[in-house]
């Protein structure tokens, strides 16, 4: 048994909106790509890598409204290599199968991709005015003994 490790953690910005589709069995699958910047190449300029990701199941459905172009996210996953034959030639592509996603910064459409805020005004079902909650009373301050009230004998 091999003791290999296959874990990738990366932070980048979505290059396009995630594409949510369903398999014939009804499982959700979301595909997206991140632009990952690295400063420093030969000319001391940013170098960009474009990496493809695949997210499966309920998380693909629940995160779809938030995975919009320009959004910065942190992704943890594992490398997988897909192999196929096309026009008589063997092809392959490496993708990262996502295990965890953390939404970080916003993008161009971040205002539209956040859930709407709940109204602060509560309405009563009987159309009567709602009384605001009463402020909490602070607990009474207890006086603790000062150093002058302790014995001089220290037991340790």
N, CA, C and O atoms as a DFTB+ gen file, in Angstrom:
624 C
 N C O
     1  1       0.848      -1.179       0.000
     2  2       0.000       0.000       0.000
     3  2       0.893       1.242       0.000
     4  3       1.844       1.332       0.777
     5  1       0.584       2.176      -0.860
     6  2       1.396       3.386      -1.000
     7  2       1.017       4.420       0.053
     8  3      -0.134       4.491       0.485
     9  1       1.979       5.204       0.452
    10  2       1.756       6.283       1.406
    11  2       1.812       7.631       0.701
    12  3       2.433       8.573       1.193
    13  1       1.163       7.717      -0.448
    14  2       1.178       8.959      -1.219
    15  2       0.129       9.929      -0.677
    16  3      -0.859       9.524      -0.066
    17  1       0.366      11.194      -0.912
    18  2      -0.567      12.244      -0.491
    19  2      -1.045      12.972      -1.721
    20  3      -0.242      13.349      -2.574
    21  1      -2.333      13.174      -1.823
    22  2      -2.918      13.861      -2.966
    23  2      -3.871      14.933      -2.442
    24  3      -5.084      14.723      -2.418
    25  1      -3.343      16.059      -2.030
    26  2      -4.143      17.161      -1.515
    27  2      -3.666      18.460      -2.137
    28  3      -2.468      18.734      -2.209
    29  1      -4.631      19.253      -2.585
    30  2      -4.330      20.549      -3.188
    31  2      -5.158      21.597      -2.467
    32  3      -6.361      21.417      -2.279
    33  1      -4.530      22.682      -2.063
    34  2      -5.247      23.833      -1.502
    35  2      -4.804      25.045      -2.295
    36  3      -3.610      25.318      -2.421
    37  1      -5.774      25.771      -2.828
    38  2      -5.440      26.922      -3.659
    39  2      -6.470      28.027      -3.476
    40  3      -7.628      27.771      -3.146
    41  1      -6.029      29.249      -3.695
    42  2      -6.901      30.418      -3.663
    43  2      -6.788      31.103      -5.006
    44  3      -5.688      31.319      -5.515
    45  1      -7.923      31.442      -5.574
    46  2      -7.927      32.121      -6.861
    47  2      -9.273      32.748      -7.129
    48  3     -10.168      32.728      -6.284
    49  1      -9.404      33.308      -8.322
    50  2     -10.661      33.950      -8.733
    51  2     -11.288      33.154      -9.871
    52  3     -10.603      32.666     -10.770
    53  1     -12.614      33.038      -9.802
    54  2     -13.345      32.305     -10.835
    55  2     -13.233      33.020     -12.168
    56  3     -13.442      34.230     -12.252
    57  1     -12.901      32.269     -13.211
    58  2     -12.743      32.857     -14.548
    59  2     -14.078      32.986     -15.279
    60  3     -14.191      33.729     -16.254
    61  1     -15.085      32.257     -14.803
    62  2     -16.439      32.307     -15.389
    63  2     -17.403      31.776     -14.339
    64  3     -16.979      31.209     -13.331
    65  1     -18.688      31.958     -14.569
    66  2     -19.693      31.385     -13.680
    67  2     -19.590      29.866     -13.718
    68  3     -19.300      29.282     -14.762
    69  1     -19.829      29.236     -12.580
    70  2     -19.803      27.775     -12.514
    71  2     -20.918      27.204     -13.392
    72  3     -21.999      27.784     -13.491
    73  1     -20.646      26.070     -14.021
    74  2     -21.623      25.408     -14.889
    75  2     -22.195      24.213     -14.136
    76  3     -21.524      23.194     -13.970
    77  1     -23.443      24.347     -13.681
    78  2     -24.100      23.279     -12.942
    79  2     -24.896      22.403     -13.905
    80  3     -25.732      22.892     -14.664
    81  1     -24.619      21.093     -13.860
    82  2     -25.340      20.122     -14.687
    83  2     -25.663      18.919     -13.823
    84  3     -25.218      18.818     -12.679
    85  1     -26.448      18.004     -14.389
    86  2     -26.835      16.801     -13.656
    87  2     -26.497      15.570     -14.487
    88  3     -26.636      15.574     -15.711
    89  1     -26.051      14.516     -13.807
    90  2     -25.795      13.254     -14.488
    91  2     -27.130      12.569     -14.787
    92  3     -28.178      13.034     -14.339
    93  1     -27.096      11.476     -15.536
    94  2     -28.327      10.744     -15.839
    95  2     -28.976      10.186     -14.572
    96  3     -30.188       9.975     -14.527
    97  1     -28.169       9.951     -13.555
    98  2     -28.697       9.451     -12.281
    99  2     -29.262      10.575     -11.418
   100  3     -29.867      10.304     -10.380
   101  1     -29.077      11.836     -11.827
   102  2     -29.605      12.973     -11.075
   103  2     -28.631      13.607     -10.111
   104  3     -29.025      14.463      -9.319
   105  1     -27.375      13.216     -10.153
   106  2     -26.358      13.802      -9.274
   107  2     -25.886      15.129      -9.859
   108  3     -25.578      15.223     -11.047
   109  1     -25.835      16.151      -9.009
   110  2     -25.379      17.472      -9.452
   111  2     -23.864      17.477      -9.604
   112  3     -23.144      16.902      -8.788
   113  1     -23.392      18.133     -10.658
   114  2     -21.959      18.304     -10.880
   115  2     -21.731      19.726     -11.380
   116  3     -22.362      20.173     -12.338
   117  1     -20.823      20.423     -10.715
   118  2     -20.511      21.798     -11.073
   119  2     -19.056      21.864     -11.523
   120  3     -18.167      21.329     -10.861
   121  1     -18.823      22.521     -12.646
   122  2     -17.463      22.691     -13.163
   123  2     -17.142      24.175     -13.220
   124  3     -17.953      24.991     -13.659
   125  1     -15.932      24.508     -12.762
   126  2     -15.493      25.897     -12.816
   127  2     -13.983      25.939     -12.928
   128  3     -13.300      24.932     -12.747
   129  1     -13.476      27.124     -13.230
   130  2     -12.049      27.314     -13.424
   131  2     -11.586      28.502     -12.598
   132  3     -12.294      29.503     -12.488
   133  1     -10.396      28.391     -12.018
   134  2      -9.808      29.480     -11.238
   135  2      -8.573      30.023     -11.930
   136  3      -7.793      29.277     -12.523
   137  1      -8.410      31.336     -11.846
   138  2      -7.167      31.986     -12.248
   139  2      -6.350      32.180     -10.970
   140  3      -6.795      32.842     -10.032
   141  1      -5.170      31.604     -10.946
   142  2      -4.321      31.653      -9.761
   143  2      -3.070      32.447     -10.118
   144  3      -2.274      32.023     -10.956
   145  1      -2.903      33.595      -9.481
   146  2      -1.782      34.495      -9.779
   147  2      -0.571      34.145      -8.939
   148  3      -0.693      33.766      -7.774
   149  1       0.580      34.275      -9.535
   150  2       1.849      34.085      -8.843
   151  2       2.768      35.210      -9.291
   152  3       2.986      35.418     -10.484
   153  1       3.299      35.927      -8.320
   154  2       4.200      37.027      -8.646
   155  2       5.611      36.508      -8.740
   156  3       6.022      35.655      -7.953
   157  1       6.339      37.008      -9.681
   158  2       7.755      36.713      -9.722
   159  2       8.222      36.035     -10.949
   160  3       9.369      35.648     -10.723
   161  1       7.922      35.774     -11.924
   162  2       8.565      35.033     -12.996
   163  2       9.866      35.652     -13.422
   164  3      10.507      36.340     -12.628
   165  1      10.271      35.435     -14.629
   166  2      11.542      35.940     -15.135
   167  2      11.586      37.464     -15.135
   168  3      12.605      38.059     -14.784
   169  1      10.491      38.088     -15.525
   170  2      10.454      39.548     -15.632
   171  2       9.829      40.204     -14.414
   172  3       9.429      41.366     -14.478
   173  1       9.737      39.482     -13.311
   174  2       9.127      39.996     -12.081
   175  2       7.712      40.499     -12.315
   176  3       7.320      41.539     -11.786
   177  1       6.953      39.764     -13.104
   178  2       5.559      40.098     -13.370
   179  2       4.684      38.945     -12.908
   180  3       5.162      37.837     -12.666
   181  1       3.396      39.228     -12.793
   182  2       2.457      38.187     -12.410
   183  2       2.389      37.108     -13.488
   184  3       2.365      37.403     -14.683
   185  1       2.358      35.874     -13.049
   186  2       2.113      34.750     -13.927
   187  2       0.793      34.130     -13.490
   188  3       0.541      33.972     -12.296
   189  1      -0.029      33.789     -14.437
   190  2      -1.349      33.265     -14.127
   191  2      -1.450      31.813     -14.572
   192  3      -1.073      31.467     -15.692
   193  1      -1.960      30.969     -13.687
   194  2      -2.265      29.577     -14.024
   195  2      -3.778      29.422     -13.991
   196  3      -4.445      29.961     -13.108
   197  1      -4.313      28.689     -14.948
   198  2      -5.747      28.432     -15.013
   199  2      -5.960      26.957     -14.707
   200  3      -5.409      26.086     -15.381
   201  1      -6.769      26.684     -13.680
   202  2      -6.959      25.322     -13.202
   203  2      -8.457      25.013     -13.187
   204  3      -9.271      25.842     -12.781
   205  1      -8.806      23.794     -13.643
   206  2     -10.204      23.365     -13.690
   207  2     -10.559      22.564     -12.441
   208  3      -9.746      21.803     -11.917
   209  1     -11.808      22.758     -11.972
   210  2     -12.302      22.116     -10.756
   211  2     -13.636      21.444     -11.028
   212  3     -14.391      21.863     -11.906
   213  1     -13.920      20.386     -10.255
   214  2     -15.191      19.675     -10.337
   215  2     -15.731      19.524      -8.915
   216  3     -15.026      19.064      -8.016
   217  1     -16.995      19.919      -8.726
   218  2     -17.654      19.838      -7.422
   219  2     -18.920      19.007      -7.583
   220  3     -19.706      19.251      -8.499
   221  1     -19.126      18.033      -6.708
   222  2     -20.228      17.071      -6.850
   223  2     -21.276      17.235      -5.749
   224  3     -20.988      17.753      -4.670
   225  1     -22.490      16.784      -6.042
   226  2     -23.531      16.583      -5.040
   227  2     -24.247      17.839      -4.572
   228  3     -24.364      18.827      -5.296
   229  1     -24.726      17.762      -3.319
   230  2     -25.505      18.854      -2.739
   231  2     -24.719      20.156      -2.652
   232  3     -25.285      21.237      -2.816
   233  1     -23.423      20.057      -2.394
   234  2     -22.610      21.274      -2.322
   235  2     -22.553      21.985      -3.666
   236  3     -22.498      23.214      -3.720
   237  1     -22.565      21.224      -4.741
   238  2     -22.575      21.839      -6.072
   239  2     -23.842      22.660      -6.257
   240  3     -23.795      23.764      -6.801
   241  1     -24.966      22.132      -5.812
   242  2     -26.234      22.858      -5.939
   243  2     -26.289      24.066      -5.014
   244  3     -26.708      25.145      -5.434
   245  1     -25.873      23.902      -3.767
   246  2     -25.995      24.997      -2.809
   247  2     -25.001      26.126      -3.065
   248  3     -25.296      27.281      -2.758
   249  1     -23.835      25.820      -3.618
   250  2     -22.841      26.868      -3.875
   251  2     -22.992      27.520      -5.246
   252  3     -22.371      28.549      -5.510
   253  1     -23.805      26.937      -6.119
   254  2     -23.936      27.462      -7.475
   255  2     -24.282      28.955      -7.537
   256  3     -23.687      29.661      -8.351
   257  1     -25.209      29.471      -6.724
   258  2     -25.518      30.907      -6.814
   259  2     -24.347      31.824      -6.436
   260  3     -24.335      33.001      -6.796
   261  1     -23.375      31.286      -5.718
   262  2     -22.264      32.104      -5.233
   263  2     -21.000      31.974      -6.080
   264  3     -20.091      32.795      -5.955
   265  1     -20.929      30.972      -6.927
   266  2     -19.731      30.744      -7.743
   267  2     -19.864      31.517      -9.052
   268  3     -20.174      30.952     -10.100
   269  1     -19.623      32.811      -8.962
   270  2     -19.767      33.722     -10.098
   271  2     -18.403      34.273     -10.506
   272  3     -17.479      34.350      -9.695
   273  1     -18.299      34.645     -11.749
   274  2     -17.054      35.162     -12.317
   275  2     -16.490      36.292     -11.450
   276  3     -17.208      37.215     -11.064
   277  1     -15.197      36.198     -11.154
   278  2     -14.501      37.221     -10.380
   279  2     -14.465      36.964      -8.893
   280  3     -13.699      37.617      -8.184
   281  1     -15.262      36.036      -8.391
   282  2     -15.325      35.751      -6.966
   283  2     -14.067      35.035      -6.524
   284  3     -13.622      34.099      -7.188
   285  1     -13.486      35.459      -5.412
   286  2     -12.298      34.804      -4.876
   287  2     -12.725      33.699      -3.918
   288  3     -13.532      33.924      -3.015
   289  1     -12.177      32.504      -4.122
   290  2     -12.507      31.368      -3.269
   291  2     -11.242      30.589      -2.926
   292  3     -10.225      30.672      -3.615
   293  1     -11.342      29.836      -1.844
   294  2     -10.298      28.895      -1.447
   295  2     -10.867      27.496      -1.647
   296  3     -11.977      27.199      -1.207
   297  1     -10.105      26.648      -2.310
   298  2     -10.575      25.309      -2.646
   299  2      -9.565      24.279      -2.158
   300  3      -8.356      24.438      -2.326
   301  1     -10.093      23.217      -1.547
   302  2      -9.280      22.072      -1.176
   303  2      -9.822      20.870      -1.927
   304  3     -11.033      20.659      -1.988
   305  1      -8.927      20.090      -2.493
   306  2      -9.371      18.925      -3.244
   307  2      -8.226      18.000      -3.547
   308  3      -7.153      18.083      -2.949
   309  1      -8.479      17.103      -4.504
   310  2      -7.444      16.158      -4.905
   311  2      -7.339      16.121      -6.423
   312  3      -8.328      16.304      -7.133
   313  1      -6.126      15.882      -6.907
   314  2      -5.885      15.808      -8.342
   315  2      -6.445      14.515      -8.907
   316  3      -6.298      13.443      -8.320
   317  1      -7.091      14.640     -10.062
   318  2      -7.575      13.462     -10.785
   319  2      -7.235      13.647     -12.259
   320  3      -7.359      14.745     -12.801
   321  1      -6.814      12.586     -12.890
   322  2      -6.481      12.646     -14.302
   323  2      -7.525      11.890     -15.100
   324  3      -7.739      10.696     -14.894
   325  1      -8.174      12.601     -16.015
   326  2      -9.134      11.979     -16.933
   327  2      -8.395      11.587     -18.203
   328  3      -7.605      12.363     -18.741
   329  1      -8.660      10.375     -18.677
   330  2      -8.038       9.887     -19.907
   331  2      -9.117       9.465     -20.878
   332  3     -10.117       8.862     -20.490
   333  1      -8.905       9.791     -22.167
   334  2      -9.835       9.379     -23.212
   335  2      -9.110       9.359     -24.543
   336  3      -7.980       9.832     -24.661
   337  1      -9.767       8.813     -25.530
   338  2      -9.191       8.767     -26.875
   339  2     -10.048       9.629     -27.787
   340  3     -11.277       9.550     -27.772
   341  1      -9.373      10.459     -28.586
   342  2     -10.075      11.352     -29.505
   343  2      -9.326      11.349     -30.835
   344  3      -8.131      11.640     -30.884
   345  1     -10.025      11.025     -31.892
   346  2      -9.438      10.980     -33.230
   347  2      -8.196      10.093     -33.277
   348  3      -7.216      10.414     -33.949
   349  1      -8.250       8.983     -32.562
   350  2      -7.139       8.034     -32.575
   351  2      -5.981       8.427     -31.689
   352  3      -4.989       7.700     -31.637
   353  1      -6.061       9.534     -30.997
   354  2      -4.974       9.978     -30.116
   355  2      -5.426       9.895     -28.661
   356  3      -6.568      10.210     -28.327
   357  1      -4.503       9.466     -27.810
   358  2      -4.783       9.436     -26.383
   359  2      -4.695      10.852     -25.823
   360  3      -3.739      11.581     -26.086
   361  1      -5.690      11.218     -25.062
   362  2      -5.738      12.547     -24.434
   363  2      -5.857      12.374     -22.926
   364  3      -6.290      11.331     -22.436
   365  1      -5.469      13.404     -22.210
   366  2      -5.656      13.401     -20.763
   367  2      -5.771      14.846     -20.267
   368  3      -5.304      15.785     -20.913
   369  1      -6.387      14.987     -19.139
   370  2      -6.579      16.303     -18.529
   371  2      -6.590      16.117     -17.015
   372  3      -7.219      15.195     -16.497
   373  1      -5.893      16.995     -16.317
   374  2      -5.884      16.948     -14.859
   375  2      -6.871      17.978     -14.332
   376  3      -6.855      19.141     -14.736
   377  1      -7.738      17.527     -13.416
   378  2      -8.702      18.397     -12.759
   379  2      -8.556      18.204     -11.254
   380  3      -7.979      17.220     -10.790
   381  1      -9.081      19.150     -10.514
   382  2      -9.108      19.020      -9.061
   383  2     -10.547      18.723      -8.656
   384  3     -11.452      19.513      -8.925
   385  1     -10.750      17.576      -8.006
   386  2     -12.069      17.222      -7.491
   387  2     -12.185      17.817      -6.092
   388  3     -11.417      17.484      -5.190
   389  1     -13.153      18.698      -5.938
   390  2     -13.270      19.551      -4.762
   391  2     -13.808      18.771      -3.572
   392  3     -14.763      18.003      -3.690
   393  1     -13.173      18.985      -2.425
   394  2     -13.641      18.425      -1.165
   395  2     -14.194      19.516      -0.256
   396  3     -15.086      19.263       0.553
   397  1     -13.657      20.740      -0.391
   398  2     -14.075      21.836       0.474
   399  2     -13.924      23.150      -0.270
   400  3     -12.946      23.351      -0.991
   401  1     -14.896      24.052      -0.097
   402  2     -14.852      25.375      -0.715
   403  2     -15.100      26.414       0.367
   404  3     -15.989      26.253       1.204
   405  1     -14.313      27.475       0.346
   406  2     -14.543      28.594       1.257
   407  2     -14.646      29.867       0.414
   408  3     -13.730      30.203      -0.336
   409  1     -15.769      30.566       0.550
   410  2     -15.965      31.819      -0.183
   411  2     -15.153      32.907       0.506
   412  3     -15.241      33.077       1.722
   413  1     -14.371      33.636      -0.264
   414  2     -13.523      34.674       0.315
   415  2     -14.014      36.046      -0.132
   416  3     -15.013      36.551       0.381
   417  1     -13.315      36.641      -1.082
   418  2     -13.651      37.985      -1.519
   419  2     -14.792      38.002      -2.505
   420  3     -15.205      36.971      -3.035
   421  1     -15.286      39.185      -2.735
   422  2     -16.356      39.349      -3.704
   423  2     -15.799      39.519      -5.102
   424  3     -14.587      39.614      -5.294
   425  1     -16.666      39.555      -6.043
   426  2     -16.299      39.785      -7.426
   427  2     -17.128      40.914      -7.976
   428  3     -17.715      41.686      -7.218
   429  1     -17.184      41.020      -9.284
   430  2     -17.955      42.073      -9.914
   431  2     -19.429      41.947      -9.576
   432  3     -20.126      42.956      -9.457
   433  1     -19.917      40.716      -9.418
   434  2     -21.333      40.502      -9.184
   435  2     -21.611      40.111      -7.742
   436  3     -22.638      39.493      -7.462
   437  1     -20.714      40.459      -6.816
   438  2     -20.872      39.973      -5.452
   439  2     -22.120      40.523      -4.781
   440  3     -22.677      39.857      -3.909
   441  1     -22.582      41.714      -5.153
   442  2     -23.785      42.241      -4.526
   443  2     -24.992      41.398      -4.903
   444  3     -25.893      41.209      -4.085
   445  1     -25.024      40.889      -6.131
   446  2     -26.155      40.094      -6.578
   447  2     -26.078      38.657      -6.096
   448  3     -27.090      37.957      -6.084
   449  1     -24.897      38.204      -5.698
   450  2     -24.762      36.805      -5.349
   451  2     -24.912      36.560      -3.856
   452  3     -24.911      35.407      -3.424
   453  1     -25.039      37.611      -3.061
   454  2     -25.233      37.406      -1.637
   455  2     -26.712      37.280      -1.342
   456  3     -27.533      37.893      -2.025
   457  1     -27.066      36.497      -0.340
   458  2     -28.474      36.337      -0.038
   459  2     -29.079      37.658       0.429
   460  3     -28.388      38.456       1.063
   461  1     -30.364      37.907       0.127
   462  2     -30.972      39.154       0.544
   463  2     -31.030      39.257       2.058
   464  3     -31.225      38.261       2.755
   465  1     -30.860      40.466       2.554
   466  2     -30.895      40.699       3.987
   467  2     -32.335      40.674       4.486
   468  3     -33.244      41.156       3.810
   469  1     -32.532      40.120       5.654
   470  2     -33.865      40.087       6.240
   471  2     -34.244      41.480       6.724
   472  3     -33.394      42.256       7.160
   473  1     -35.505      41.771       6.641
   474  2     -35.989      43.064       7.091
   475  2     -35.889      43.141       8.605
   476  3     -36.158      42.161       9.300
   477  1     -35.505      44.298       9.116
   478  2     -35.395      44.476      10.557
   479  2     -36.750      44.756      11.179
   480  3     -36.892      44.688      12.399
   481  1     -37.736      45.065      10.374
   482  2     -39.056      45.406      10.884
   483  2     -39.921      44.151      10.929
   484  3     -40.177      43.516       9.905
   485  1     -40.358      43.813      12.113
   486  2     -41.229      42.654      12.266
   487  2     -42.678      43.082      12.159
   488  3     -43.055      44.150      12.640
   489  1     -43.491      42.250      11.528
   490  2     -44.904      42.555      11.409
   491  2     -45.699      41.497      12.146
   492  3     -45.392      40.306      12.092
   493  1     -46.725      41.960      12.831
   494  2     -47.571      41.065      13.600
   495  2     -48.631      40.465      12.690
   496  3     -49.135      41.158      11.806
   497  1     -48.987      39.196      12.879
   498  2     -50.028      38.605      12.040
   499  2     -51.404      39.223      12.287
   500  3     -52.298      39.097      11.450
   501  1     -51.578      39.884      13.418
   502  2     -52.876      40.497      13.713
   503  2     -52.900      41.977      13.356
   504  3     -53.845      42.686      13.701
   505  1     -51.870      42.442      12.668
   506  2     -51.732      43.845      12.266
   507  2     -51.690      44.809      13.441
   508  3     -51.992      45.991      13.279
   509  1     -51.324      44.326      14.611
   510  2     -51.128      45.206      15.759
   511  2     -49.675      45.637      15.764
   512  3     -48.806      44.905      15.290
   513  1     -49.403      46.819      16.294
   514  2     -48.001      47.233      16.339
   515  2     -47.183      46.302      17.232
   516  3     -47.652      45.813      18.260
   517  1     -45.992      46.088      16.815
   518  2     -45.101      45.218      17.557
   519  2     -44.258      46.079      18.480
   520  3     -43.662      47.069      18.054
   521  1     -44.214      45.694      19.745
   522  2     -43.399      46.454      20.690
   523  2     -41.963      45.993      20.579
   524  3     -41.701      44.792      20.522
   525  1     -41.034      46.923      20.547
   526  2     -39.629      46.521      20.437
   527  2     -39.182      45.815      21.709
   528  3     -39.738      46.056      22.781
   529  1     -38.199      44.958      21.601
   530  2     -37.716      44.255      22.791
   531  2     -37.111      45.232      23.784
   532  3     -36.504      46.232      23.402
   533  1     -37.284      44.932      25.057
   534  2     -36.757      45.773      26.128
   535  2     -35.254      45.558      26.249
   536  3     -34.763      44.444      26.068
   537  1     -34.525      46.628      26.555
   538  2     -33.073      46.459      26.713
   539  2     -32.761      45.553      27.905
   540  3     -33.468      45.548      28.913
   541  1     -31.689      44.794      27.754
   542  2     -31.281      43.900      28.831
   543  2     -30.718      44.691      29.983
   544  3     -30.020      45.686      29.792
   545  1     -31.026      44.242      31.176
   546  2     -30.455      44.868      32.364
   547  2     -29.101      44.236      32.626
   548  3     -28.940      43.017      32.569
   549  1     -28.152      45.073      32.910
   550  2     -26.814      44.580      33.214
   551  2     -26.823      43.942      34.595
   552  3     -27.494      44.445      35.496
   553  1     -26.099      42.853      34.782
   554  2     -26.049      42.240      36.112
   555  2     -25.338      43.171      37.085
   556  3     -24.470      43.961      36.716
   557  1     -25.747      43.040      38.351
   558  2     -25.137      43.886      39.379
   559  2     -23.659      43.551      39.501
   560  3     -23.254      42.394      39.391
   561  1     -22.869      44.585      39.730
   562  2     -21.436      44.391      39.904
   563  2     -21.180      43.797      41.284
   564  3     -21.680      44.306      42.287
   565  1     -20.416      42.743      41.331
   566  2     -20.043      42.138      42.602
   567  2     -18.686      42.676      42.994
   568  3     -17.800      42.863      42.159
   569  1     -18.549      42.914      44.250
   570  2     -17.241      43.395      44.688
   571  2     -16.417      42.190      45.126
   572  3     -16.854      41.380      45.943
   573  1     -15.236      42.094      44.572
   574  2     -14.325      41.025      44.913
   575  2     -13.292      41.581      45.888
   576  3     -12.937      42.758      45.823
   577  1     -12.820      40.742      46.774
   578  2     -11.840      41.246      47.749
   579  2     -10.553      41.672      47.062
   580  3     -10.103      41.032      46.112
   581  1      -9.975      42.740      47.541
   582  2      -8.713      43.241      47.015
   583  2      -7.550      42.518      47.671
   584  3      -7.764      41.695      48.560
   585  1      -6.319      42.807      47.251
   586  2      -5.155      42.099      47.805
   587  2      -4.963      42.367      49.286
   588  3      -4.364      41.548      49.983
   589  1      -5.455      43.495      49.782
   590  2      -5.275      43.796      51.205
   591  2      -6.147      42.921      52.094
   592  3      -5.904      42.844      53.298
   593  1      -7.153      42.261      51.535
   594  2      -8.052      41.446      52.336
   595  2      -7.607      39.985      52.400
   596  3      -8.266      39.184      53.063
   597  1      -6.521      39.614      51.739
   598  2      -6.044      38.239      51.779
   599  2      -5.007      38.085      52.873
   600  3      -4.339      39.044      53.259
   601  1      -4.880      36.835      53.378
   602  2      -3.855      36.549      54.360
   603  2      -2.487      36.648      53.727
   604  3      -2.328      36.440      52.525
   605  1      -1.504      36.967      54.543
   606  2      -0.127      37.071      54.033
   607  2       0.511      35.708      53.821
   608  3       1.505      35.593      53.103
   609  1      -0.050      34.676      54.436
   610  2       0.533      33.362      54.309
   611  2       0.091      32.770      52.971
   612  3      -1.101      32.562      52.746
   613  1       1.036      32.502      52.099
   614  2       0.749      31.896      50.801
   615  2       1.009      30.407      50.931
   616  3       2.107      30.002      51.314
   617  1       0.007      29.577      50.614
   618  2       0.171      28.148      50.845
   619  2       1.070      27.427      49.850
   620  3       1.263      26.220      49.990
   621  1       1.607      28.080      48.892
   622  2       2.439      27.362      47.909
   623  2       3.794      27.977      47.767
   624  3       4.612      27.494      46.983
